[in-house]
Every structure is written in C-alpha cells, then in structure tokens.
Amino acid sequence: MLDGRGAVGRKASWRLFLSGGWLVLIALLAVAAPLISPHDPLEQDLFAGRLPPIWMDGADPAYLLGTDSLGRDVLSRIIHGSRVALTVALIAGLATGFVGSALGLLAGTLRGRTDLVISRLVDIWMAFPPVLFAILLIAVLGTGLSSIVIAIVVIDWTRFCRVVRAEAMNQSKMDYIASAVVAGQGRAGILWREIGPNVLPTIVALLTLEMGIAVIVEAILSFVNLSISTDAPTWGGMIAEGRTAVYQAWWVLVFPLVVLFLTVLSFSQLGEGLKDRFDPVLR
Amino acid sequence: MSAFLTIRNLSAMLRGGTQRVLRSVDLSVEAGEVRGLVGESGAGKSMIGKAVLGILPSAVTVVEGEILLDGKNLLAMPQKERRRTIGAVAALIPQDPLTALNPTRRIGRQITDRLVDILGWSKADAHARALQLLHEVQIENPERVMASYPHELSGGMRQRVLIASAFAANPKMIIADEPTTALDVTVQKQILKLIREMQARHGTAMLFVTHDLGVVSKVCQKLSVLYSGKVVEDRAVSDFFAAPGHAYSKALLAATPKYTDPFASLLPVDEAVIAAVDEEVKAADREWRHG
Ligand SMILES: Nc1ncnc2c1ncn2[C@@H]1O[C@H](COP(=O)(O)OP(=O)(O)OP(=O)(O)O)[C@@H](O)[C@H]1O
Ligand SMILES: [Mg+2]
C-alpha cells in the first residue's frame, strides 16, 4: 500500500517536473523574447534564405535553427511565437474555465430548472462541429487576439460545464453535504466551501488541458491565416509557411511543430500530475 | 405536548408516482429518549429521518401530515426559517463515515465552522469545544486529529469524529441513520457503546435508525417498526421483546440472532405474514384514497 502510493507519488512528481519545467521555460522565453532572441524575428535577409540548422552543411552559426525562405531566423520566430501562444493559452483557458465551471457548478448544485436550461444548452451547443464553429465565429468577429479568446470560450465552455456539473452532482449526494444543510449552512456556503474545493482538482486538470487546446486552436487559426492579423510570428503561422517548402527546408516546419507538440503535451501532463498530487482522495 | 419530536400522519410520494413511500406515519420522540426505527431495506426509515431534517431528495414530496420539532411546525414554515429551526436543535449522525466528512477540509474546521458561522461562537470557544468533544469520544491526541484530513483517519475514528461533531452544538435531538453498519463488528460495538454514553451524558433525544433488533435492545427505550412506509408497531422496547404486538414484528424478532444463542436456527420471515402485512398496507392505501 505504502509502496504503491510512493510509486504514484514519484511518477506524478517526474511528470510535474518535466511538464512544469518545459512550460516555465516557454514562459521565460515569452517574457524575455526581445532580450534573448538572437535576431529580429521579422528581419528578412533574402541572401540568407533557407539556411539549415547549425549542425548541417552550409549552416551559418548566427542562425542556430536555420532560416526560412525569407531569411528570417527560425529560433527567434519560435521564441516570439511563444508570446501569442501563451497569452492565448492563459486568457482563453482561464476565461473558458471560469464560464464553464460557473455554469456547471450552478447546474449541478441548484438542479431543477437551472440545470434543465443549462444542460439543454450544452446539448445544442455540442451539436456544432467545433472547428467550423471557430472559423465561422472568427469570420463574424474579425481576426485578432480578443476574437480568438472569445471563439475559444464560446466553443469550449461546454467541456468544463459537463464535467463540473457531473462532479458537483456527485458531491451533492454525499452525506457531508446533508450534514452541512442540516447544520444550517446556506447555499452559498455549500457551494463555496463544501462543493467548490472538491471539484477544484477536476477544474485544474481541465484548465491545463484547455490551455493546451487553446494553443492548438490558435495554431490552427494561424495556419488558416485567421489568427491575430498583425505580422507577429506565431507557431501555427510558421507551420503553415514551412509546409510550402518542406522538401527544401524541413526545419521551418519541424521546429515550431515540435515546440507546439511539447507545449500542448506539457499542459495536459501538468493537469494529470497536479490532479494526482492534490486530489486528497487519491493522495 | 411533551414529546420533542412529533410526526403526525405524514405521507410522502415520489414525484410523478402513485404509490406513497411514507404511509400516514405517526411517531414521536420524547425529550432525552431514544426511539429505535427498524424495518427492512427500502421501508422508508431514512426517508423519515430526512423529512425531519429537511433533506428529502428532490424526487420526494410530502403530501400530508405535520412534523413538530421542539413544538414548532416545520412544514408550515418558509424554507429559510425551517433550516434555521432544524439547525438550532437537531443534528445528524450519518451512515457512511467515508462520505460524511468533506475530504478537502481539516477535521477541526469541519467541527468548528458550524459553531462559528451559524451559531456565532468565537473561534477560541469553538476550538475548545471541539477539543472537549473529541476527548469525550475517546480520541487520543485530539489536537492532531483536528489538524488531519478525513483520509488520514480510520473508519472508526471518522465515526467518532462524526459523533463528536453531531453533539458539538448541544443539539436536543439527534437522528442517527444506521451509524454502525459501515463498520466492522468490533468497532461497531465500541461505537454503539459510545453513542449510548454520549446520549445519556447529554440527555439528547434520539431517533435511532437500524435494522438490527439486537442493537435496539441495547440502545433504545421505544421502538417503531416500519413496513413499506407504514408504522406497524409502536411501543416500549421492554414490552416489545416480551411480546411483540404485530405478526410482522413477531416474525422479525424470530429472524433476529440472539446474543445468548447466536447459532440457533433463524426463521425466515413467513410468507403468510408478509402477505398479511401487504394486505394491511393495501387496505390502508384504499382508505387513504377515499378518506
Ligand atoms: N432519491 C430517491 N429518489 C427516488 N426514490 C428514492 C430515493 N431515495 C429512496 N427512494 C425510495 O424510497 C423508499 C424508502 O427509501 P429509504 O432510503 O428511506 O429506505 P431505508 O428504510 O432507509 O432502507 P435502507 O435500510 O436500505 O437504508 C425506497 O423504496 C427507495 O427506493
Ligand atoms: Mg436508509
């Protein structure tokens, strides 16, 4: 028993360490981007186009990960791209989590008509194919950071709502809620004190997952050229550009793709790790 | 009016159903007295307790009758006032110590919060009271237990905590819904003894739900036997064990292992007896519909 728990603890902490470490690194890159980027991410040098990464023949040591067809430094563009990715992840993740969890908590705790209305809304909502929905929304709202955030919230709040509602209902059936009601605890107290903390681990796990999803959605929208419309570099945009010359300069596609993949993976692993670590029932 | 809790003619139905789950229940508990409530699974024992405490599931509605707690008519009050009235005098000892404590909060807070938030005690007083009660339920090292989370305690310890918590606000009435069924036999005995001691020391009235007549004989002074939501027997425990009044109770008693002779063959409850009591329930339903 004790050994088993120890093993879970160790696995969880490795997971937390690696995923958390990667995300901290990306966050540092995002914050310090102008200071640490070796080049201006927008600066073109047509004489230095499609230079390979440093360990390959014909590389220029000034461009660690090579350059794209316009001669822009891939590393600097990845570093600057993390800004958009993390901003969207943070804002869209939190906003989606807030809206979805609040509605889910209300539905699961108050039940009755509130639950009926919210649940039907979720059902209807989920009938829309999400990517199409996103593109449609951006077409209506126009491109830009706030549009992306709104699109993600509008599409994905149901994910939180469904899970949090079910969890809140589970908790409501527990005897400790009955005792709290008997003791005279009001609705707000029950929600805030009794049910809230018990669904929090679930919310946190979903939140990190959602941040990963936000990064992907942003990348997809950039890929189809519907993200923030300024010329700030984004990972999705880089992947789209890299695709056109993948046989001549694979590095323009592969490096941002790997960074995107690791970031999304880290977000979801962070969620799992935190859940294992902080869920008092599992602990 | 001497009884602390009086339930009169209480009927409840499942929403949208046609059958009553409680059938014109009459039941009373005098101040300081323990009444056992026995019956087979699904008879509606918990339903009665929940009705008194105002925590009926939303699928169940009371269709007639009244519940007087400390002389106040609960069902005639607006919800808020009812909650306050119940909270001021009654408490619950739940069945399952696993789900009866909030897993995310420390034991101490769970005992003291109610005193502080709802009864307006000072934090220091509440803390002292919690310590005293944990001591009363024979928890060694109460300070450490107060700082623990529920998952750090054994089932028996949690049930002790729940008993302490139920007695914390000096309730005049406690509803214990099968407080020992989730525990193993040796722990069961200790917890029963503890509940009886605490009840006697504090002079608390108690409605003790169980399906074990052996437990009733040790803890209760009065007894109600419930069958299919209908009270078929209501009498003093000593009388009951001398001579149960209803054929169903007699059969129930015959089907209970005796401590003096636990290996004596047990009679299953006779089918004829069940048929008779079923008929009685149906007759009551007919009368209720027409009356
Ligand atoms: N939430 C609910 N919704 C609908 N019906 C319910 C609900 N809870 C209980 N019932 C029904 O009400 C009846 C009485 O249930 P109750 O829980 O009071 O039985 P009980 O006597 O406490 O049984 P046990 O010994 O198993 O605890 C049962 O027939 C049960 O099926
Ligand atoms: Mg029950």
XYZ file of N, CA and C in Angstrom, chain A residues 106-268:
489
model
N -23.425 25.760 -11.006
C -24.815 26.172 -10.795
C -25.770 25.041 -11.148
N -25.553 24.450 -12.318
C -26.454 23.387 -12.773
C -26.408 22.200 -11.817
N -25.201 21.819 -11.404
C -25.053 20.633 -10.577
C -25.504 20.836 -9.146
N -25.455 22.069 -8.668
C -25.815 22.314 -7.276
C -27.277 22.703 -7.114
N -27.736 23.610 -7.998
C -29.108 24.082 -7.850
C -30.120 23.100 -8.424
N -29.656 22.289 -9.407
C -30.555 21.337 -10.063
C -31.777 22.041 -10.652
N -32.883 21.285 -10.711
C -34.163 21.857 -11.120
C -34.118 22.532 -12.472
N -34.764 23.665 -12.533
C -34.927 24.347 -13.813
C -33.598 24.887 -14.344
N -32.774 25.401 -13.425
C -31.455 25.903 -13.829
C -30.693 24.827 -14.577
N -30.696 23.638 -13.990
C -29.976 22.515 -14.578
C -30.552 22.163 -15.942
N -31.866 22.164 -16.019
C -32.534 21.795 -17.269
C -32.101 22.730 -18.391
N -32.169 24.031 -18.110
C -31.824 25.032 -19.119
C -30.357 24.877 -19.539
N -29.466 24.810 -18.564
C -28.041 24.741 -18.876
C -27.708 23.450 -19.626
N -28.292 22.349 -19.181
C -27.983 21.067 -19.828
C -28.460 21.028 -21.280
N -29.663 21.548 -21.511
C -30.154 21.586 -22.904
C -29.236 22.441 -23.773
N -28.819 23.577 -23.188
C -27.942 24.485 -23.913
C -26.650 23.763 -24.312
N -26.105 22.997 -23.380
C -24.879 22.237 -23.659
C -25.126 21.253 -24.802
N -26.261 20.545 -24.741
C -26.581 19.569 -25.785
C -26.630 20.218 -27.155
N -27.338 21.338 -27.219
C -27.470 22.033 -28.501
C -26.101 22.493 -28.991
N -25.354 23.067 -28.047
C -24.035 23.615 -28.364
C -23.125 22.560 -28.986
N -23.176 21.371 -28.371
C -22.236 20.348 -28.781
C -22.578 19.731 -30.128
N -23.743 20.095 -30.642
C -24.116 19.587 -31.958
C -23.329 20.290 -33.068
N -22.757 21.469 -32.776
C -21.970 22.179 -33.790
C -20.566 21.593 -33.906
N -20.068 21.354 -35.100
C -18.675 20.912 -35.233
C -17.744 22.054 -34.843
N -16.836 21.821 -33.893
C -16.084 22.908 -33.258
C -15.198 23.725 -34.196
N -14.476 23.077 -35.106
C -13.547 23.857 -35.926
C -14.311 24.783 -36.873
N -15.367 24.238 -37.440
C -16.216 25.038 -38.318
C -16.783 26.231 -37.560
N -17.226 25.920 -36.346
C -17.781 26.909 -35.442
C -16.754 28.030 -35.215
N -15.511 27.645 -34.968
C -14.453 28.613 -34.693
C -14.241 29.516 -35.897
N -14.138 28.887 -37.070
C -13.866 29.673 -38.273
C -15.011 30.631 -38.557
N -16.223 30.130 -38.350
C -17.414 30.961 -38.537
C -17.380 32.164 -37.596
N -17.052 31.882 -36.335
C -17.012 32.941 -35.339
C -15.986 34.005 -35.696
N -14.789 33.534 -36.107
C -13.740 34.487 -36.451
C -14.178 35.315 -37.657
N -14.869 34.656 -38.582
C -15.358 35.386 -39.752
C -16.296 36.512 -39.320
N -17.093 36.238 -38.287
C -18.031 37.254 -37.802
C -17.320 38.306 -36.955
N -16.466 37.834 -36.026
C -15.835 38.750 -35.075
C -14.646 39.491 -35.669
N -14.098 38.948 -36.745
C -12.868 39.515 -37.280
C -11.687 38.898 -36.576
N -10.485 38.999 -37.180
C -9.320 38.395 -36.551
C -8.830 39.279 -35.417
N -7.880 38.739 -34.648
C -7.342 39.497 -33.519
C -7.399 38.655 -32.254
N -6.577 39.046 -31.267
C -6.434 38.260 -30.055
C -7.772 38.055 -29.336
N -8.535 39.162 -29.168
C -9.766 39.026 -28.395
C -10.775 38.141 -29.116
N -10.767 38.165 -30.433
C -11.675 37.294 -31.173
C -11.338 35.833 -30.929
N -10.033 35.540 -30.914
C -9.635 34.148 -30.684
C -10.073 33.689 -29.304
N -9.846 34.552 -28.319
C -10.233 34.199 -26.956
C -11.731 33.956 -26.884
N -12.493 34.883 -27.447
C -13.949 34.723 -27.417
C -14.362 33.433 -28.126
N -13.737 33.186 -29.275
C -14.095 31.976 -30.019
C -13.840 30.731 -29.175
N -12.699 30.693 -28.508
C -12.379 29.507 -27.700
C -13.359 29.356 -26.532
N -13.664 30.454 -25.876
C -14.629 30.386 -24.760
C -15.973 29.871 -25.268
N -16.429 30.483 -26.362
C -17.749 30.138 -26.883
C -17.821 28.667 -27.287
N -16.709 28.166 -27.835
C -16.751 26.779 -28.302
C -16.566 25.791 -27.160
N -15.697 26.110 -26.234
C -15.236 25.070 -25.323
C -15.780 25.139 -23.902
N -16.631 26.119 -23.582
C -17.136 26.188 -22.208
C -17.882 24.910 -21.834
N -18.443 24.246 -22.852
C -19.246 23.046 -22.562
C -18.402 21.939 -21.942
N -17.126 21.885 -22.318
C -16.249 20.851 -21.765
C -16.216 20.968 -20.239
N -16.007 22.183 -19.732
C -15.988 22.395 -18.286
C -17.370 22.157 -17.697
N -18.355 22.718 -18.375
C -19.707 22.684 -17.832
C -20.149 21.249 -17.574
N -19.945 20.381 -18.549
C -20.410 18.997 -18.403
C -19.713 18.290 -17.252
N -18.391 18.381 -17.260
C -17.639 17.637 -16.251
C -17.892 18.188 -14.846
N -17.870 19.516 -14.733
C -18.044 20.124 -13.417
C -19.459 19.871 -12.888
N -20.437 19.907 -13.776
C -21.812 19.630 -13.355
C -21.923 18.218 -12.782
N -21.380 17.249 -13.521
C -21.458 15.857 -13.063
C -20.757 15.701 -11.714
N -19.603 16.337 -11.593
C -18.829 16.220 -10.356
C -19.573 16.881 -9.190
N -20.159 18.044 -9.456
C -20.902 18.739 -8.406
C -22.097 17.902 -7.960
N -22.734 17.239 -8.923
C -23.872 16.377 -8.567
C -23.414 15.211 -7.704
N -22.299 14.605 -8.091
C -21.734 13.526 -7.283
C -21.526 13.983 -5.861
N -20.896 15.142 -5.737
C -20.589 15.648 -4.402
C -21.868 15.940 -3.631
N -22.885 16.487 -4.337
C -24.127 16.859 -3.645
C -24.786 15.669 -2.974
N -24.531 14.483 -3.501
C -25.168 13.288 -2.937
C -24.473 12.813 -1.673
N -23.284 13.328 -1.426
C -22.518 12.836 -0.289
C -23.155 13.275 1.030
N -22.923 12.456 2.048
C -23.505 12.745 3.352
C -22.991 14.043 3.963
N -21.772 14.421 3.601
C -21.259 15.633 4.244
C -22.035 16.867 3.805
N -22.601 16.805 2.614
C -23.456 17.910 2.186
C -24.744 17.911 3.002
N -25.320 16.712 3.205
C -26.531 16.615 4.023
C -26.280 17.188 5.413
N -25.122 16.824 6.001
C -24.812 17.349 7.335
C -24.699 18.866 7.333
N -24.077 19.393 6.289
C -23.916 20.850 6.214
C -25.276 21.531 6.087
N -26.173 20.928 5.302
C -27.514 21.504 5.150
C -28.235 21.478 6.486
N -28.157 20.342 7.179
C -28.817 20.225 8.479
C -28.264 21.268 9.448
N -26.952 21.481 9.385
C -26.344 22.432 10.306
C -26.757 23.867 10.001
N -27.433 24.074 8.883
C -27.926 25.409 8.586
C -27.052 26.181 7.626
N -26.088 25.492 7.015
C -25.224 26.152 6.027
C -26.068 26.579 4.818
N -25.885 27.825 4.397
C -26.677 28.326 3.270
C -26.150 27.818 1.938
N -26.875 28.158 0.882
C -26.495 27.692 -0.452
C -25.100 28.155 -0.844
N -24.820 29.422 -0.562
C -23.525 29.974 -0.949
C -22.404 29.243 -0.217
N -22.624 28.992 1.075
C -21.626 28.298 1.876
C -21.373 26.899 1.344
N -22.453 26.231 1.003
C -22.329 24.861 0.493
C -21.550 24.869 -0.806
N -21.873 25.812 -1.664
C -21.216 25.886 -2.962
C -19.734 26.192 -2.796
N -19.470 27.164 -1.993
C -18.131 27.726 -1.886
C -17.212 26.842 -1.070
N -17.756 26.331 0.046
C -16.931 25.609 0.998
C -16.918 24.126 0.783
N -18.093 23.581 0.521
C -18.190 22.126 0.508
C -17.962 21.571 -0.898
N -18.700 22.102 -1.861
C -18.612 21.530 -3.201
C -17.413 22.091 -3.960
N -17.235 23.404 -3.883
C -16.155 24.060 -4.616
C -14.794 23.374 -4.472
N -14.295 23.256 -3.239
C -12.962 22.659 -3.076
C -12.888 21.235 -3.598
N -14.012 20.537 -3.600
C -13.985 19.155 -4.050
C -13.997 19.012 -5.560
N -14.469 20.048 -6.262
C -14.400 19.960 -7.718
C -13.170 20.697 -8.253
N -12.475 21.401 -7.359
C -11.316 22.177 -7.800
C -10.248 21.335 -8.511
N -9.876 20.169 -7.972
C -8.865 19.370 -8.696
C -9.308 19.042 -10.118
N -10.583 18.762 -10.278
C -11.105 18.482 -11.617
C -10.978 19.718 -12.494
N -11.330 20.868 -11.940
C -11.263 22.103 -12.715
C -9.824 22.396 -13.133
N -8.902 22.204 -12.201
C -7.496 22.499 -12.512
C -6.995 21.586 -13.622
N -7.346 20.299 -13.530
C -6.910 19.360 -14.563
C -7.482 19.769 -15.923
N -8.752 20.137 -15.935
C -9.374 20.570 -17.183
C -8.751 21.854 -17.696
N -8.390 22.719 -16.750
C -7.847 24.028 -17.100
C -6.550 23.879 -17.878
N -5.669 23.037 -17.384
C -4.392 22.873 -18.074
C -4.623 22.229 -19.440
N -5.553 21.270 -19.466
C -5.893 20.644 -20.741
C -6.402 21.706 -21.715
N -7.250 22.590 -21.187
C -7.851 23.628 -22.016
C -6.780 24.588 -22.550
N -5.776 24.860 -21.718
C -4.712 25.745 -22.178
C -3.990 25.111 -23.361
N -3.762 23.798 -23.270
C -3.173 23.092 -24.398
C -4.058 23.201 -25.633
N -5.344 23.023 -25.423
C -6.284 23.105 -26.543
C -6.267 24.506 -27.154
N -6.206 25.521 -26.267
C -6.175 26.899 -26.762
C -4.956 27.122 -27.644
N -3.814 26.541 -27.232
C -2.601 26.680 -28.038
C -2.822 26.057 -29.418
N -3.449 24.884 -29.434
C -3.708 24.219 -30.713
C -4.679 25.038 -31.568
N -5.761 25.499 -30.943
C -6.766 26.249 -31.701
C -6.133 27.491 -32.320
N -5.319 28.160 -31.502
C -4.652 29.358 -32.019
C -3.769 28.976 -33.210
N -3.059 27.844 -33.054
C -2.177 27.412 -34.138
C -2.973 27.080 -35.395
N -4.105 26.411 -35.190
C -4.942 26.061 -36.359
C -5.420 27.332 -37.057
N -5.873 28.290 -36.230
C -6.372 29.527 -36.829
C -5.246 30.289 -37.535
N -4.066 30.256 -36.956
C -2.922 30.889 -37.621
C -2.620 30.172 -38.925
N -2.735 28.853 -38.854
C -2.433 28.019 -40.009
C -3.337 28.394 -41.179
N -4.597 28.631 -40.904
C -5.502 29.044 -41.985
C -5.568 30.563 -42.082
N -4.570 31.194 -41.432
C -4.429 32.632 -41.554
C -5.602 33.425 -40.980
N -6.167 32.925 -39.900
C -7.301 33.619 -39.292
C -6.997 34.055 -37.865
N -5.734 33.979 -37.472
C -5.423 34.342 -36.097
C -5.242 35.856 -35.987
N -4.406 36.280 -35.042
C -4.149 37.705 -34.897
C -3.534 38.177 -36.218
N -4.043 39.249 -36.773
C -3.690 39.545 -38.155
C -2.444 40.405 -38.312
N -1.834 40.785 -37.176
C -0.580 41.521 -37.311
C 0.486 40.573 -37.826
N 1.673 41.063 -38.073
C 2.677 40.140 -38.580
C 3.539 39.535 -37.475
N 3.057 39.629 -36.211
C 3.769 38.957 -35.119
C 3.848 37.472 -35.422
N 5.023 36.857 -35.229
C 5.154 35.443 -35.566
C 4.327 34.553 -34.640
N 3.713 33.546 -35.212
C 3.006 32.547 -34.412
C 3.466 31.170 -34.864
N 3.347 30.191 -33.947
C 3.787 28.832 -34.294
C 2.958 28.281 -35.446
N 1.656 28.503 -35.376
C 0.781 27.984 -36.426
C 1.117 28.605 -37.775
N 1.394 29.911 -37.750
C 1.769 30.596 -38.981
C 3.058 30.037 -39.555
N 4.023 29.770 -38.650
C 5.304 29.219 -39.100
C 5.104 27.844 -39.738
N 4.232 27.054 -39.114
C 3.977 25.713 -39.651
C 3.360 25.832 -41.042
N 2.448 26.784 -41.178
C 1.799 26.970 -42.481
C 2.826 27.365 -43.548
N 3.717 28.297 -43.170
C 4.736 28.725 -44.126
C 5.720 27.610 -44.421
N 6.070 26.868 -43.379
C 7.048 25.798 -43.519
C 6.536 24.698 -44.427
N 5.221 24.507 -44.413
C 4.623 23.425 -45.192
C 4.925 23.576 -46.684
N 4.939 24.832 -47.147
C 5.087 25.059 -48.581
C 6.475 24.676 -49.091
N 7.465 24.680 -48.166
C 8.821 24.380 -48.635
C 9.431 23.244 -47.841
N 8.567 22.270 -47.439
C 9.027 21.253 -46.512
C 10.159 20.405 -47.104
N 10.207 20.222 -48.434
C 11.280 19.395 -49.008
C 12.590 20.140 -49.123
N 12.495 21.472 -49.249
C 13.723 22.252 -49.342
C 14.233 22.644 -47.962
N 13.320 22.915 -47.031
C 13.736 23.421 -45.718
C 12.809 22.876 -44.646
N 12.950 21.577 -44.318
C 12.063 20.911 -43.351
C 12.072 21.590 -41.989
N 13.225 22.228 -41.636
C 13.360 22.799 -40.288
C 12.362 23.928 -40.014
N 11.940 24.591 -41.051
C 10.984 25.687 -40.839
C 9.652 25.127 -40.341
N 9.323 23.906 -40.779
C 8.094 23.252 -40.338
C 8.292 22.500 -39.017
N 9.391 21.737 -38.951
C 9.536 20.770 -37.858
C 9.774 21.423 -36.504
N 10.626 22.442 -36.419
C 10.929 23.011 -35.100
C 9.714 23.623 -34.415
N 8.967 24.486 -35.089
C 7.765 25.005 -34.400
C 6.758 23.902 -34.069
N 6.705 22.875 -34.952
C 5.775 21.777 -34.697
C 6.147 21.035 -33.420
N 7.456 20.765 -33.253
C 7.918 20.058 -32.056
C 7.635 20.904 -30.811
N 7.918 22.194 -30.897
C 7.688 23.068 -29.745
C 6.200 23.107 -29.406
N 5.367 23.201 -30.428
C 3.916 23.206 -30.224
C 3.479 21.909 -29.547
N 3.987 20.790 -30.085
C 3.617 19.481 -29.546
C 4.010 19.358 -28.075
N 5.270 19.716 -27.787
C 5.745 19.593 -26.400
C 4.941 20.490 -25.458
N 4.580 21.660 -25.942
C 3.846 22.592 -25.094
C 2.455 22.041 -24.774
N 1.775 21.567 -25.806
C 0.432 21.023 -25.593
C 0.503 19.798 -24.683
N 1.486 18.927 -24.952
C 1.660 17.734 -24.130
C 1.924 18.121 -22.674
N 2.769 19.127 -22.490
C 3.104 19.548 -21.129
C 1.885 20.049 -20.385
N 1.044 20.806 -21.088
C -0.165 21.302 -20.426
C -1.013 20.134 -19.933
N -1.213 19.128 -20.782
C -2.094 18.041 -20.351
C -1.426 17.202 -19.265
